[in-house]
């Protein structure tokens, strides 16, 4: 059974009005595997209000990092949005989830496809050595509505500089034009081949694809990948496509 520990906010970073990152300090070191999630909670009138959030930070970082969209009519996210340095919240322990690289078969290329805050677990993975040791190419695709939603750009640019011929970053911005961005929805870009063309890496049998984000995007992307011969990865039947099952 999960237990709850008290975390203290050390930073509430504003990306824009509806998107923010909470950095949280816990009393003792917090061990997790990149790609896992915890629940954040605040007291409610009758019971704790809690939601699941992926850990964005490196497993070696002592500060926990969470990328959060503030939903206007949400029970928890608007309250998290208001937290200031020194405020406290509850963090579930231990972390959980199997959307982790050890569940992914070997391949030539690792595709990390996300929308919105679904980019979070991938950022944690990219802080580790495993993707760079196991895959020749790593592709990070981030689908958003507006350019302002393309967060963590400084860190992404560092990986581009560190792995110039191996790391490929592709923003997909559907409601405005941004430099180097694609504008169609991700499932469409998979189906018509424009995503592969833009990145310069094939979505073939040597690819391992992880998908996290909007449920409709996940369903449609899985269907588009299946048309390319890439089936779902299961423990009992290894494949090429692994998805995160809960909505962030």
Coordinates of C-alpha atoms in Angstrom, one line a residue:
X1 CA 0.0 0.0 0.0
X2 CA 1.3 3.5 -0.9
X3 CA 2.4 5.7 1.9
X4 CA 2.4 9.5 1.9
X5 CA 5.4 11.8 2.6
X6 CA 5.5 15.5 2.9
X7 CA 7.2 17.4 0.2
X8 CA 8.2 21.1 0.3
X9 CA 7.9 23.3 -2.8
X10 CA 11.3 24.9 -3.8
X11 CA 10.2 26.3 -7.1
X12 CA 7.0 26.9 -9.1
X13 CA 8.2 27.6 -12.6
X14 CA 5.7 29.4 -14.8
X15 CA 5.9 28.4 -18.5
X16 CA 2.7 30.3 -19.2
X17 CA -0.7 31.0 -17.6
X18 CA -1.8 27.3 -17.8
X19 CA 1.4 25.4 -17.7
X20 CA 3.9 25.2 -14.8
X21 CA 6.5 22.9 -13.2
X22 CA 6.6 22.2 -9.5
X23 CA 10.0 21.3 -8.0
X24 CA 9.6 19.5 -4.7
X25 CA 12.1 18.6 -1.9
X26 CA 11.4 15.4 0.1
X27 CA 12.8 14.7 3.6
X28 CA 14.8 11.7 2.4
X29 CA 16.2 10.7 -1.0
X30 CA 13.4 9.6 -3.4
X31 CA 14.3 6.5 -5.4
X32 CA 12.5 5.8 -8.7
X33 CA 12.9 4.5 -12.2
X34 CA 12.7 7.0 -15.0
X35 CA 9.2 6.9 -16.5
X36 CA 7.4 6.1 -13.2
X37 CA 4.8 8.3 -11.6
X38 CA 3.5 9.2 -8.1
X39 CA 0.4 10.9 -6.8
X40 CA 0.4 14.4 -5.5
X41 CA -2.2 15.3 -2.9
X42 CA -3.6 18.2 -0.9
X43 CA -6.2 18.0 1.9
X44 CA -9.8 18.3 0.9
X45 CA -12.9 19.1 2.9
X46 CA -13.6 15.4 3.4
X47 CA -10.6 13.5 2.0
X48 CA -7.3 14.0 0.3
X49 CA -7.5 15.2 -3.3
X50 CA -4.9 13.4 -5.4
X51 CA -3.8 12.9 -9.0
X52 CA -1.1 11.0 -10.7
X53 CA 1.9 12.9 -12.2
X54 CA 5.1 11.6 -13.9
X55 CA 8.5 12.4 -12.5
X56 CA 10.3 14.7 -14.9
X57 CA 13.6 14.9 -13.1
X58 CA 16.6 12.6 -13.4
X59 CA 16.6 9.7 -10.9
X60 CA 19.9 11.1 -9.6
X61 CA 18.3 14.5 -8.8
X62 CA 17.4 15.2 -5.2
X63 CA 14.5 17.5 -6.3
X64 CA 11.4 16.1 -7.7
X65 CA 10.1 17.8 -10.8
X66 CA 6.5 17.7 -12.1
X67 CA 5.0 19.2 -15.3
X68 CA 1.4 20.2 -14.7
X69 CA -1.4 21.8 -16.7
X70 CA -3.8 23.9 -14.7
X71 CA -7.3 22.8 -15.6
X72 CA -9.7 25.6 -14.7
X73 CA -12.5 23.4 -13.3
X74 CA -10.1 20.8 -11.9
X75 CA -10.1 19.8 -8.2
X76 CA -6.4 19.7 -7.7
X77 CA -4.3 21.4 -10.4
X78 CA -5.5 25.0 -9.7
X79 CA -4.5 24.5 -6.1
X80 CA -1.1 23.1 -7.1
X81 CA -0.8 26.1 -9.4
X82 CA -1.1 28.5 -6.4
X83 CA 1.6 26.8 -4.3
X84 CA 4.6 29.0 -3.4
X85 CA 8.1 28.3 -2.2
X86 CA 7.9 26.8 1.3
X87 CA 4.4 25.4 0.9
X88 CA 3.9 21.7 1.4
X89 CA 2.0 18.9 -0.4
X90 CA 1.8 15.2 -0.1
X91 CA 3.7 12.8 -2.3
X92 CA 2.9 9.1 -2.6
X93 CA 5.6 6.5 -2.1
X94 CA 6.8 4.3 -3.5
X95 CA 6.5 5.4 -7.2
X96 CA 4.9 3.1 -9.6
X97 CA 4.4 2.3 -13.3
X98 CA 5.8 0.1 -16.0
X99 CA 6.3 2.8 -18.7
X100 CA 10.0 2.3 -18.3
X101 CA 12.9 1.5 -20.6
X102 CA 13.5 -1.9 -19.1
X103 CA 10.1 -3.0 -20.5
X104 CA 11.2 -2.0 -24.0
X105 CA 12.8 -4.5 -26.4
X106 CA 16.0 -3.7 -28.1
X107 CA 16.0 -1.9 -31.4
X108 CA 17.9 0.6 -33.6
X109 CA 15.8 3.7 -32.9
X110 CA 13.8 4.8 -29.8
X111 CA 10.8 7.0 -30.7
X112 CA 9.4 9.0 -27.7
X113 CA 6.1 10.4 -28.9
X114 CA 4.1 12.7 -26.7
X115 CA 1.5 15.4 -26.5
X116 CA 1.2 18.1 -23.7
X117 CA 2.6 17.1 -20.3
X118 CA 3.1 13.5 -21.7
X119 CA 6.7 14.6 -22.5
X120 CA 7.5 14.4 -18.8
X121 CA 8.5 10.8 -18.4
X122 CA 10.7 11.0 -21.5
X123 CA 12.7 13.9 -20.1
X124 CA 13.4 11.7 -17.1
X125 CA 14.5 8.8 -19.3
X126 CA 16.8 11.0 -21.4
X127 CA 18.6 12.1 -18.2
X128 CA 19.8 8.5 -17.8
X129 CA 22.4 6.5 -19.7
X130 CA 20.1 3.7 -20.8
X131 CA 18.6 5.2 -24.0
X132 CA 22.0 6.4 -25.3
X133 CA 23.6 3.0 -24.5
X134 CA 20.8 0.9 -26.1
X135 CA 19.7 2.8 -29.2
X136 CA 21.6 4.3 -32.1
X137 CA 19.0 7.0 -32.6
X138 CA 16.6 8.7 -30.1
X139 CA 13.7 10.7 -31.5
X140 CA 11.7 13.0 -29.2
X141 CA 8.3 14.2 -30.7
X142 CA 6.3 16.7 -28.7
X143 CA 2.8 17.6 -29.9
X144 CA 1.2 20.8 -28.6
X145 CA -1.3 23.5 -29.6
X146 CA 0.9 26.5 -29.4
X147 CA 4.6 27.3 -29.4
X148 CA 4.5 28.5 -25.8
X149 CA 3.7 24.9 -24.8
X150 CA 7.1 23.7 -25.9
X151 CA 8.7 23.5 -22.5
X152 CA 12.2 22.5 -21.3
X153 CA 13.8 23.8 -24.4
X154 CA 17.1 24.6 -22.7
X155 CA 17.5 21.0 -21.6
X156 CA 16.5 19.7 -25.1
X157 CA 19.1 21.9 -26.7
X158 CA 21.7 20.5 -24.4
X159 CA 20.9 17.0 -25.6
X160 CA 21.0 18.2 -29.2
X161 CA 24.5 19.5 -28.6
X162 CA 25.6 16.4 -26.7
X163 CA 24.3 13.9 -29.2
X164 CA 24.3 15.9 -32.5
X165 CA 23.9 12.9 -34.8
X166 CA 21.8 10.7 -32.5
X167 CA 19.2 12.8 -30.8
X168 CA 16.4 14.1 -33.0
X169 CA 13.8 16.6 -31.6
X170 CA 10.6 17.3 -33.6
X171 CA 8.0 19.8 -32.3
X172 CA 4.5 19.4 -33.6
X173 CA 2.4 22.6 -33.2
X174 CA -1.1 22.4 -34.5
X175 CA -2.5 25.9 -34.1
X176 CA 0.4 28.1 -35.2
X177 CA 3.6 28.0 -37.3
X178 CA 6.9 27.7 -35.4
X179 CA 10.4 27.2 -36.8
X180 CA 11.2 23.6 -37.7
X181 CA 7.7 22.6 -36.5
X182 CA 5.1 20.3 -38.1
X183 CA 1.5 21.4 -38.0
X184 CA -0.6 18.3 -38.6
X185 CA -1.7 16.0 -35.9
X186 CA 0.8 13.3 -34.9
X187 CA -1.3 10.3 -36.1
X188 CA -1.7 11.9 -39.5
X189 CA 2.1 12.6 -39.7
X190 CA 2.7 9.0 -38.9
X191 CA 0.3 7.8 -41.5
X192 CA 1.5 10.1 -44.3
X193 CA 5.2 9.6 -43.6
X194 CA 5.9 13.3 -43.0
X195 CA 7.1 12.6 -39.5
X196 CA 9.8 10.2 -40.7
X197 CA 10.8 12.5 -43.5
X198 CA 11.2 15.5 -41.1
X199 CA 13.3 13.6 -38.6
X200 CA 15.2 11.5 -41.2
X201 CA 14.7 8.3 -39.3
X202 CA 12.6 5.3 -40.3
X203 CA 9.6 4.0 -38.4
X204 CA 10.3 0.4 -39.3
X205 CA 10.7 -3.0 -37.6
X206 CA 13.9 -1.8 -36.0
X207 CA 12.1 1.0 -34.2
X208 CA 10.7 0.9 -30.6
X209 CA 8.0 3.5 -30.1
X210 CA 6.7 4.8 -26.8
X211 CA 3.5 6.9 -26.8
X212 CA 2.3 9.1 -23.9
X213 CA -0.4 11.9 -23.8
X214 CA -3.9 12.5 -25.1
X215 CA -5.9 9.2 -25.2
X216 CA -7.3 9.9 -28.7
X217 CA -3.8 10.6 -30.0
X218 CA -2.6 7.3 -28.5
X219 CA -5.4 5.2 -30.1
X220 CA -5.0 6.8 -33.5
X221 CA -1.2 6.6 -33.4
X222 CA -1.4 2.9 -32.5
X223 CA -3.6 2.3 -35.5
X224 CA -1.3 4.3 -37.8
X225 CA 1.7 2.3 -36.6
X226 CA -0.1 -1.0 -36.9
X227 CA -0.7 -0.1 -40.6
X228 CA 3.1 0.1 -40.8
X229 CA 3.5 -3.3 -39.3
X230 CA 4.3 -2.1 -35.8
X231 CA 2.2 -3.9 -33.2
X232 CA 1.8 -3.3 -29.5
X233 CA 4.5 -4.5 -27.1
X234 CA 3.4 -7.0 -24.5
X235 CA 5.4 -9.0 -22.0
X236 CA 3.9 -12.2 -23.4
X237 CA 4.4 -11.1 -27.0
X238 CA 7.1 -8.4 -27.5
X239 CA 6.3 -5.8 -30.2
X240 CA 7.3 -2.3 -31.2
X241 CA 4.7 0.0 -29.6
X242 CA 4.5 0.7 -25.8
X243 CA 1.9 3.1 -24.4
X244 CA 1.2 4.9 -21.1
X245 CA -2.2 3.9 -20.0
X246 CA -3.3 6.8 -17.8
X247 CA -4.2 10.3 -18.7
X248 CA -1.9 13.1 -17.4

